[in-house]
């Protein structure tokens, strides 16, 4: 499997002859460029066009994050997999209201399924689980617009997040979900994890013929690559939230891993390392796929989700979103 | 459309015999070959086999790519002979294509890993078969939706395996 590299320290990416190096003040490490798919850069890293050109020859994507760990943007080499046919049909599914709602609903359905899956094993969250089920079952058959769907999803998500207080350590109490900027540790963790998933999904989309800017649940105008937001909905609860629960309940991440600025709260370098490490393990964990009869990693399931969308667009097979069966 | 006007890349003839679905997807540029280890092996084989031949990867009319042109023969290099029928038809198509341009050649398929080769002549029967193949490709690639996936032994080693069955 193609690997993901996370750079959390400061240094320089340099091409020397036909090798890519990451140099810090103390060490110089060569990077196995043939086997790298994406690099997430958190540290203060210098690089030049010589390095960028070399990196793009191998179709490697760079994701940049700022000082606070917020996603800044990506460098994506010229796309090799372009199919005008797929893009045109993808756009048709956006323009047709019924078709668009169908796909948007699929993303939310899977997201809610995975939220409920996360709470199912927890006794403390039972009441919340029931509340989510009620809200969802009552609402899901009366959706006639994207904004109604968004509203329902928002209500479900509020119940879901408020249940966190029941089973996470007290230090990580959450009043409500806050995004820009997160002002407390739990919100900081969720934001950090979500932006990592967003860029990971973007990498998978890049390797397919999908156009990342044509989306269904989110408005295409909302963000440049909003299809990545759509697909992320499925994987946020499935991957990010379960990583957060594990790290907090095992006390691997504690309050000392956070820094606070005026009204920001963010993971410090050590905290990021721990989080990234756990997230990487999760993404590389494999589950036997029932049709393929092969072990597929969580990252692989993201790719398969893209394939299913393509098959939906070309009229091959109706999209049915992932619902973790394991 | 006149048969004479039907022109395709050689690989499409090959895919017609390997898998019609793959042919359709390939024709829409839905390709995954660049991520396949098997395809990489094939590329390496092409690169390192027959280093003494000068005329390698000869592109004709910006359309068909002939692996090697030597000694009056059109040579195609393949990794294994598992898809022999498809390989033969691909070379027959090259011979047919060249014949339309007034060039008559012999065809050779090299299987360097198996130390085997096939020598081919374009017979009237094959010429007929090539014409049929071309109109079938035209028919398949103009369909709106792809032919459904059908499980075959070769699926497991195909670059599209996860796309078709995932």
PDB file of N, CA and C in Angstrom, chain A residues 90-173:
ATOM      1  N   UNK A  90     -21.216  13.361 -13.427  1.00  0.00           N
ATOM      2  CA  UNK A  90     -21.213  13.769 -12.016  1.00  0.00           C
ATOM      3  C   UNK A  90     -21.998  15.076 -11.872  1.00  0.00           C
ATOM      4  N   UNK A  91     -21.767  15.988 -12.828  1.00  0.00           N
ATOM      5  CA  UNK A  91     -22.456  17.275 -12.793  1.00  0.00           C
ATOM      6  C   UNK A  91     -23.970  17.089 -12.990  1.00  0.00           C
ATOM      7  N   UNK A  92     -24.348  16.127 -13.842  1.00  0.00           N
ATOM      8  CA  UNK A  92     -25.775  15.871 -14.055  1.00  0.00           C
ATOM      9  C   UNK A  92     -26.464  15.456 -12.759  1.00  0.00           C
ATOM     10  N   UNK A  93     -25.755  14.712 -11.940  1.00  0.00           N
ATOM     11  CA  UNK A  93     -26.336  14.289 -10.665  1.00  0.00           C
ATOM     12  C   UNK A  93     -26.447  15.457  -9.687  1.00  0.00           C
ATOM     13  N   UNK A  94     -25.651  16.473  -9.906  1.00  0.00           N
ATOM     14  CA  UNK A  94     -25.791  17.671  -9.067  1.00  0.00           C
ATOM     15  C   UNK A  94     -26.981  18.497  -9.536  1.00  0.00           C
ATOM     16  N   UNK A  95     -27.136  18.633 -10.839  1.00  0.00           N
ATOM     17  CA  UNK A  95     -28.160  19.517 -11.386  1.00  0.00           C
ATOM     18  C   UNK A  95     -29.575  18.977 -11.205  1.00  0.00           C
ATOM     19  N   UNK A  96     -29.712  17.660 -11.236  1.00  0.00           N
ATOM     20  CA  UNK A  96     -31.024  17.050 -11.061  1.00  0.00           C
ATOM     21  C   UNK A  96     -31.343  16.987  -9.569  1.00  0.00           C
ATOM     22  N   UNK A  97     -32.397  17.699  -9.155  1.00  0.00           N
ATOM     23  CA  UNK A  97     -32.688  17.861  -7.741  1.00  0.00           C
ATOM     24  C   UNK A  97     -32.860  16.520  -7.034  1.00  0.00           C
ATOM     25  N   UNK A  98     -33.665  15.635  -7.624  1.00  0.00           N
ATOM     26  CA  UNK A  98     -33.909  14.325  -7.016  1.00  0.00           C
ATOM     27  C   UNK A  98     -32.613  13.546  -6.844  1.00  0.00           C
ATOM     28  N   UNK A  99     -31.819  13.556  -7.903  1.00  0.00           N
ATOM     29  CA  UNK A  99     -30.567  12.802  -7.892  1.00  0.00           C
ATOM     30  C   UNK A  99     -29.621  13.363  -6.838  1.00  0.00           C
ATOM     31  N   UNK A 100     -29.628  14.704  -6.730  1.00  0.00           N
ATOM     32  CA  UNK A 100     -28.730  15.320  -5.761  1.00  0.00           C
ATOM     33  C   UNK A 100     -29.147  14.961  -4.338  1.00  0.00           C
ATOM     34  N   UNK A 101     -30.448  15.036  -4.061  1.00  0.00           N
ATOM     35  CA  UNK A 101     -30.922  14.725  -2.714  1.00  0.00           C
ATOM     36  C   UNK A 101     -30.623  13.263  -2.376  1.00  0.00           C
ATOM     37  N   UNK A 102     -30.776  12.389  -3.372  1.00  0.00           N
ATOM     38  CA  UNK A 102     -30.482  10.977  -3.115  1.00  0.00           C
ATOM     39  C   UNK A 102     -29.053  10.804  -2.582  1.00  0.00           C
ATOM     40  N   UNK A 103     -28.095  11.423  -3.273  1.00  0.00           N
ATOM     41  CA  UNK A 103     -26.702  11.258  -2.856  1.00  0.00           C
ATOM     42  C   UNK A 103     -26.430  11.923  -1.515  1.00  0.00           C
ATOM     43  N   UNK A 104     -26.982  13.140  -1.353  1.00  0.00           N
ATOM     44  CA  UNK A 104     -26.786  13.859  -0.093  1.00  0.00           C
ATOM     45  C   UNK A 104     -27.333  13.025   1.059  1.00  0.00           C
ATOM     46  N   UNK A 105     -28.500  12.434   0.822  1.00  0.00           N
ATOM     47  CA  UNK A 105     -29.119  11.606   1.858  1.00  0.00           C
ATOM     48  C   UNK A 105     -28.209  10.415   2.196  1.00  0.00           C
ATOM     49  N   UNK A 106     -27.651   9.796   1.166  1.00  0.00           N
ATOM     50  CA  UNK A 106     -26.763   8.642   1.382  1.00  0.00           C
ATOM     51  C   UNK A 106     -25.610   9.001   2.322  1.00  0.00           C
ATOM     52  N   UNK A 107     -24.998  10.172   2.102  1.00  0.00           N
ATOM     53  CA  UNK A 107     -23.859  10.558   2.944  1.00  0.00           C
ATOM     54  C   UNK A 107     -24.300  10.729   4.394  1.00  0.00           C
ATOM     55  N   UNK A 108     -25.453  11.401   4.573  1.00  0.00           N
ATOM     56  CA  UNK A 108     -25.938  11.636   5.936  1.00  0.00           C
ATOM     57  C   UNK A 108     -26.338  10.310   6.590  1.00  0.00           C
ATOM     58  N   UNK A 109     -26.995   9.469   5.810  1.00  0.00           N
ATOM     59  CA  UNK A 109     -27.446   8.180   6.348  1.00  0.00           C
ATOM     60  C   UNK A 109     -26.269   7.392   6.914  1.00  0.00           C
ATOM     61  N   UNK A 110     -25.201   7.357   6.132  1.00  0.00           N
ATOM     62  CA  UNK A 110     -24.020   6.616   6.572  1.00  0.00           C
ATOM     63  C   UNK A 110     -23.381   7.277   7.791  1.00  0.00           C
ATOM     64  N   UNK A 111     -23.351   8.621   7.783  1.00  0.00           N
ATOM     65  CA  UNK A 111     -22.764   9.339   8.921  1.00  0.00           C
ATOM     66  C   UNK A 111     -23.551   9.026  10.195  1.00  0.00           C
ATOM     67  N   UNK A 112     -24.871   9.099  10.097  1.00  0.00           N
ATOM     68  CA  UNK A 112     -25.710   8.834  11.275  1.00  0.00           C
ATOM     69  C   UNK A 112     -25.536   7.382  11.724  1.00  0.00           C
ATOM     70  N   UNK A 113     -25.489   6.488  10.756  1.00  0.00           N
ATOM     71  CA  UNK A 113     -25.282   5.075  11.086  1.00  0.00           C
ATOM     72  C   UNK A 113     -24.001   4.896  11.906  1.00  0.00           C
ATOM     73  N   UNK A 114     -22.937   5.581  11.481  1.00  0.00           N
ATOM     74  CA  UNK A 114     -21.658   5.420  12.188  1.00  0.00           C
ATOM     75  C   UNK A 114     -21.652   6.126  13.538  1.00  0.00           C
ATOM     76  N   UNK A 115     -22.432   7.225  13.645  1.00  0.00           N
ATOM     77  CA  UNK A 115     -22.556   7.879  14.953  1.00  0.00           C
ATOM     78  C   UNK A 115     -23.235   6.920  15.923  1.00  0.00           C
ATOM     79  N   UNK A 116     -24.314   6.327  15.458  1.00  0.00           N
ATOM     80  CA  UNK A 116     -25.046   5.403  16.332  1.00  0.00           C
ATOM     81  C   UNK A 116     -24.182   4.193  16.670  1.00  0.00           C
ATOM     82  N   UNK A 117     -23.409   3.770  15.714  1.00  0.00           N
ATOM     83  CA  UNK A 117     -22.513   2.639  15.938  1.00  0.00           C
ATOM     84  C   UNK A 117     -21.518   2.953  17.062  1.00  0.00           C
ATOM     85  N   UNK A 118     -21.056   4.204  17.084  1.00  0.00           N
ATOM     86  CA  UNK A 118     -20.104   4.607  18.121  1.00  0.00           C
ATOM     87  C   UNK A 118     -20.724   4.589  19.516  1.00  0.00           C
ATOM     88  N   UNK A 119     -22.036   4.860  19.584  1.00  0.00           N
ATOM     89  CA  UNK A 119     -22.681   4.952  20.895  1.00  0.00           C
ATOM     90  C   UNK A 119     -23.257   3.610  21.358  1.00  0.00           C
ATOM     91  N   UNK A 120     -23.431   2.711  20.417  1.00  0.00           N
ATOM     92  CA  UNK A 120     -24.158   1.482  20.708  1.00  0.00           C
ATOM     93  C   UNK A 120     -23.548   0.684  21.863  1.00  0.00           C
ATOM     94  N   UNK A 121     -22.228   0.666  21.935  1.00  0.00           N
ATOM     95  CA  UNK A 121     -21.570  -0.161  22.945  1.00  0.00           C
ATOM     96  C   UNK A 121     -21.519   0.524  24.309  1.00  0.00           C
ATOM     97  N   UNK A 122     -21.921   1.804  24.375  1.00  0.00           N
ATOM     98  CA  UNK A 122     -21.726   2.550  25.621  1.00  0.00           C
ATOM     99  C   UNK A 122     -23.021   2.689  26.396  1.00  0.00           C
ATOM    100  N   UNK A 123     -23.024   2.065  27.550  1.00  0.00           N
ATOM    101  CA  UNK A 123     -24.222   2.113  28.401  1.00  0.00           C
ATOM    102  C   UNK A 123     -24.599   3.556  28.724  1.00  0.00           C
ATOM    103  N   UNK A 124     -23.570   4.362  29.035  1.00  0.00           N
ATOM    104  CA  UNK A 124     -23.818   5.739  29.483  1.00  0.00           C
ATOM    105  C   UNK A 124     -24.542   6.554  28.422  1.00  0.00           C
ATOM    106  N   UNK A 125     -24.419   6.116  27.169  1.00  0.00           N
ATOM    107  CA  UNK A 125     -24.956   6.947  26.098  1.00  0.00           C
ATOM    108  C   UNK A 125     -26.286   6.437  25.571  1.00  0.00           C
ATOM    109  N   UNK A 126     -26.865   5.469  26.238  1.00  0.00           N
ATOM    110  CA  UNK A 126     -28.048   4.808  25.714  1.00  0.00           C
ATOM    111  C   UNK A 126     -29.204   5.787  25.434  1.00  0.00           C
ATOM    112  N   UNK A 127     -29.424   6.684  26.387  1.00  0.00           N
ATOM    113  CA  UNK A 127     -30.528   7.636  26.210  1.00  0.00           C
ATOM    114  C   UNK A 127     -30.299   8.496  24.973  1.00  0.00           C
ATOM    115  N   UNK A 128     -29.041   8.888  24.761  1.00  0.00           N
ATOM    116  CA  UNK A 128     -28.712   9.708  23.593  1.00  0.00           C
ATOM    117  C   UNK A 128     -28.905   8.922  22.302  1.00  0.00           C
ATOM    118  N   UNK A 129     -28.513   7.653  22.362  1.00  0.00           N
ATOM    119  CA  UNK A 129     -28.675   6.786  21.204  1.00  0.00           C
ATOM    120  C   UNK A 129     -30.148   6.712  20.808  1.00  0.00           C
ATOM    121  N   UNK A 130     -30.999   6.541  21.813  1.00  0.00           N
ATOM    122  CA  UNK A 130     -32.434   6.482  21.533  1.00  0.00           C
ATOM    123  C   UNK A 130     -32.946   7.801  20.972  1.00  0.00           C
ATOM    124  N   UNK A 131     -32.423   8.891  21.536  1.00  0.00           N
ATOM    125  CA  UNK A 131     -32.854  10.209  21.055  1.00  0.00           C
ATOM    126  C   UNK A 131     -32.462  10.410  19.596  1.00  0.00           C
ATOM    127  N   UNK A 132     -31.265   9.969  19.259  1.00  0.00           N
ATOM    128  CA  UNK A 132     -30.818  10.092  17.860  1.00  0.00           C
ATOM    129  C   UNK A 132     -31.711   9.260  16.947  1.00  0.00           C
ATOM    130  N   UNK A 133     -31.990   8.057  17.401  1.00  0.00           N
ATOM    131  CA  UNK A 133     -32.812   7.159  16.594  1.00  0.00           C
ATOM    132  C   UNK A 133     -34.196   7.775  16.327  1.00  0.00           C
ATOM    133  N   UNK A 134     -34.795   8.351  17.390  1.00  0.00           N
ATOM    134  CA  UNK A 134     -36.105   8.991  17.235  1.00  0.00           C
ATOM    135  C   UNK A 134     -36.046  10.126  16.223  1.00  0.00           C
ATOM    136  N   UNK A 135     -35.077  11.003  16.450  1.00  0.00           N
ATOM    137  CA  UNK A 135     -34.926  12.174  15.590  1.00  0.00           C
ATOM    138  C   UNK A 135     -34.769  11.739  14.133  1.00  0.00           C
ATOM    139  N   UNK A 136     -33.912  10.772  13.926  1.00  0.00           N
ATOM    140  CA  UNK A 136     -33.579  10.314  12.580  1.00  0.00           C
ATOM    141  C   UNK A 136     -34.765   9.603  11.925  1.00  0.00           C
ATOM    142  N   UNK A 137     -35.372   8.704  12.630  1.00  0.00           N
ATOM    143  CA  UNK A 137     -36.474   7.934  12.051  1.00  0.00           C
ATOM    144  C   UNK A 137     -37.674   8.831  11.747  1.00  0.00           C
ATOM    145  N   UNK A 138     -37.900   9.833  12.616  1.00  0.00           N
ATOM    146  CA  UNK A 138     -39.021  10.741  12.367  1.00  0.00           C
ATOM    147  C   UNK A 138     -38.757  11.673  11.211  1.00  0.00           C
ATOM    148  N   UNK A 139     -37.490  12.032  11.069  1.00  0.00           N
ATOM    149  CA  UNK A 139     -37.182  13.070  10.094  1.00  0.00           C
ATOM    150  C   UNK A 139     -36.830  12.568   8.707  1.00  0.00           C
ATOM    151  N   UNK A 140     -36.294  11.386   8.640  1.00  0.00           N
ATOM    152  CA  UNK A 140     -35.622  11.036   7.384  1.00  0.00           C
ATOM    153  C   UNK A 140     -36.545  10.792   6.191  1.00  0.00           C
ATOM    154  N   UNK A 141     -37.843  10.538   6.450  1.00  0.00           N
ATOM    155  CA  UNK A 141     -38.723  10.277   5.313  1.00  0.00           C
ATOM    156  C   UNK A 141     -39.434  11.530   4.820  1.00  0.00           C
ATOM    157  N   UNK A 142     -39.201  12.645   5.515  1.00  0.00           N
ATOM    158  CA  UNK A 142     -39.897  13.879   5.111  1.00  0.00           C
ATOM    159  C   UNK A 142     -38.925  14.925   4.591  1.00  0.00           C
ATOM    160  N   UNK A 143     -37.940  14.474   3.860  1.00  0.00           N
ATOM    161  CA  UNK A 143     -36.947  15.441   3.408  1.00  0.00           C
ATOM    162  C   UNK A 143     -37.223  15.832   1.969  1.00  0.00           C
ATOM    163  N   UNK A 144     -37.419  17.135   1.740  1.00  0.00           N
ATOM    164  CA  UNK A 144     -37.675  17.531   0.359  1.00  0.00           C
ATOM    165  C   UNK A 144     -36.630  18.516  -0.147  1.00  0.00           C
ATOM    166  N   UNK A 145     -35.691  18.886   0.708  1.00  0.00           N
ATOM    167  CA  UNK A 145     -34.644  19.788   0.233  1.00  0.00           C
ATOM    168  C   UNK A 145     -33.343  19.507   0.977  1.00  0.00           C
ATOM    169  N   UNK A 146     -32.274  19.992   0.387  1.00  0.00           N
ATOM    170  CA  UNK A 146     -30.967  19.798   1.005  1.00  0.00           C
ATOM    171  C   UNK A 146     -30.915  20.495   2.353  1.00  0.00           C
ATOM    172  N   UNK A 147     -31.556  21.682   2.440  1.00  0.00           N
ATOM    173  CA  UNK A 147     -31.441  22.419   3.698  1.00  0.00           C
ATOM    174  C   UNK A 147     -32.189  21.689   4.811  1.00  0.00           C
ATOM    175  N   UNK A 148     -33.297  21.037   4.477  1.00  0.00           N
ATOM    176  CA  UNK A 148     -33.994  20.232   5.484  1.00  0.00           C
ATOM    177  C   UNK A 148     -33.118  19.077   5.956  1.00  0.00           C
ATOM    178  N   UNK A 149     -32.463  18.464   4.999  1.00  0.00           N
ATOM    179  CA  UNK A 149     -31.563  17.354   5.324  1.00  0.00           C
ATOM    180  C   UNK A 149     -30.427  17.839   6.227  1.00  0.00           C
ATOM    181  N   UNK A 150     -29.889  18.998   5.873  1.00  0.00           N
ATOM    182  CA  UNK A 150     -28.819  19.591   6.674  1.00  0.00           C
ATOM    183  C   UNK A 150     -29.292  19.872   8.095  1.00  0.00           C
ATOM    184  N   UNK A 151     -30.528  20.355   8.199  1.00  0.00           N
ATOM    185  CA  UNK A 151     -31.095  20.663   9.504  1.00  0.00           C
ATOM    186  C   UNK A 151     -31.217  19.415  10.356  1.00  0.00           C
ATOM    187  N   UNK A 152     -31.743  18.353   9.739  1.00  0.00           N
ATOM    188  CA  UNK A 152     -31.889  17.090  10.452  1.00  0.00           C
ATOM    189  C   UNK A 152     -30.524  16.573  10.900  1.00  0.00           C
ATOM    190  N   UNK A 153     -29.581  16.665   9.989  1.00  0.00           N
ATOM    191  CA  UNK A 153     -28.235  16.186  10.307  1.00  0.00           C
ATOM    192  C   UNK A 153     -27.652  16.988  11.472  1.00  0.00           C
ATOM    193  N   UNK A 154     -27.901  18.285  11.463  1.00  0.00           N
ATOM    194  CA  UNK A 154     -27.412  19.146  12.533  1.00  0.00           C
ATOM    195  C   UNK A 154     -28.005  18.753  13.883  1.00  0.00           C
ATOM    196  N   UNK A 155     -29.308  18.461  13.887  1.00  0.00           N
ATOM    197  CA  UNK A 155     -29.968  18.093  15.155  1.00  0.00           C
ATOM    198  C   UNK A 155     -29.411  16.764  15.670  1.00  0.00           C
ATOM    199  N   UNK A 156     -29.255  15.819  14.763  1.00  0.00           N
ATOM    200  CA  UNK A 156     -28.692  14.523  15.163  1.00  0.00           C
ATOM    201  C   UNK A 156     -27.285  14.716  15.735  1.00  0.00           C
ATOM    202  N   UNK A 157     -26.527  15.531  15.044  1.00  0.00           N
ATOM    203  CA  UNK A 157     -25.139  15.726  15.462  1.00  0.00           C
ATOM    204  C   UNK A 157     -25.049  16.397  16.834  1.00  0.00           C
ATOM    205  N   UNK A 158     -25.983  17.320  17.101  1.00  0.00           N
ATOM    206  CA  UNK A 158     -25.986  17.964  18.413  1.00  0.00           C
ATOM    207  C   UNK A 158     -26.204  16.958  19.538  1.00  0.00           C
ATOM    208  N   UNK A 159     -27.166  16.067  19.324  1.00  0.00           N
ATOM    209  CA  UNK A 159     -27.418  15.037  20.348  1.00  0.00           C
ATOM    210  C   UNK A 159     -26.171  14.176  20.504  1.00  0.00           C
ATOM    211  N   UNK A 160     -25.622  13.816  19.346  1.00  0.00           N
ATOM    212  CA  UNK A 160     -24.427  12.955  19.341  1.00  0.00           C
ATOM    213  C   UNK A 160     -23.287  13.583  20.139  1.00  0.00           C
ATOM    214  N   UNK A 161     -22.991  14.862  19.853  1.00  0.00           N
ATOM    215  CA  UNK A 161     -21.876  15.495  20.557  1.00  0.00           C
ATOM    216  C   UNK A 161     -22.169  15.668  22.051  1.00  0.00           C
ATOM    217  N   UNK A 162     -23.435  15.937  22.376  1.00  0.00           N
ATOM    218  CA  UNK A 162     -23.704  16.144  23.796  1.00  0.00           C
ATOM    219  C   UNK A 162     -23.556  14.840  24.582  1.00  0.00           C
ATOM    220  N   UNK A 163     -23.642  13.706  23.885  1.00  0.00           N
ATOM    221  CA  UNK A 163     -23.458  12.433  24.595  1.00  0.00           C
ATOM    222  C   UNK A 163     -22.004  12.207  25.006  1.00  0.00           C
ATOM    223  N   UNK A 164     -21.099  12.910  24.342  1.00  0.00           N
ATOM    224  CA  UNK A 164     -19.671  12.705  24.640  1.00  0.00           C
ATOM    225  C   UNK A 164     -19.367  12.934  26.120  1.00  0.00           C
ATOM    226  N   UNK A 165     -20.083  13.905  26.711  1.00  0.00           N
ATOM    227  CA  UNK A 165     -19.807  14.252  28.105  1.00  0.00           C
ATOM    228  C   UNK A 165     -20.060  13.070  29.044  1.00  0.00           C
ATOM    229  N   UNK A 166     -20.862  12.119  28.593  1.00  0.00           N
ATOM    230  CA  UNK A 166     -21.202  10.984  29.446  1.00  0.00           C
ATOM    231  C   UNK A 166     -20.067   9.970  29.571  1.00  0.00           C
ATOM    232  N   UNK A 167     -19.242   9.881  28.550  1.00  0.00           N
ATOM    233  CA  UNK A 167     -18.246   8.805  28.618  1.00  0.00           C
ATOM    234  C   UNK A 167     -16.802   9.265  28.383  1.00  0.00           C
ATOM    235  N   UNK A 168     -16.604  10.558  28.173  1.00  0.00           N
ATOM    236  CA  UNK A 168     -15.233  11.047  28.054  1.00  0.00           C
ATOM    237  C   UNK A 168     -14.796  11.627  29.402  1.00  0.00           C
ATOM    238  N   UNK A 169     -13.492  11.657  29.676  1.00  0.00           N
ATOM    239  CA  UNK A 169     -13.013  12.218  30.938  1.00  0.00           C
ATOM    240  C   UNK A 169     -13.517  13.648  31.140  1.00  0.00           C
ATOM    241  N   UNK A 170     -13.738  14.013  32.412  1.00  0.00           N
ATOM    242  CA  UNK A 170     -14.321  15.312  32.738  1.00  0.00           C
ATOM    243  C   UNK A 170     -13.562  16.499  32.150  1.00  0.00           C
ATOM    244  N   UNK A 171     -12.255  16.339  32.075  1.00  0.00           N
ATOM    245  CA  UNK A 171     -11.431  17.418  31.516  1.00  0.00           C
ATOM    246  C   UNK A 171     -11.887  17.818  30.124  1.00  0.00           C
ATOM    247  N   UNK A 172     -12.551  16.896  29.462  1.00  0.00           N
ATOM    248  CA  UNK A 172     -12.909  17.144  28.070  1.00  0.00           C
ATOM    249  C   UNK A 172     -14.398  17.417  27.904  1.00  0.00           C
ATOM    250  N   UNK A 173     -14.938  18.139  28.872  1.00  0.00           N
ATOM    251  CA  UNK A 173     -16.345  18.509  28.811  1.00  0.00           C
ATOM    252  C   UNK A 173     -16.584  19.424  27.610  1.00  0.00           C
TER     253      UNK A 173
END
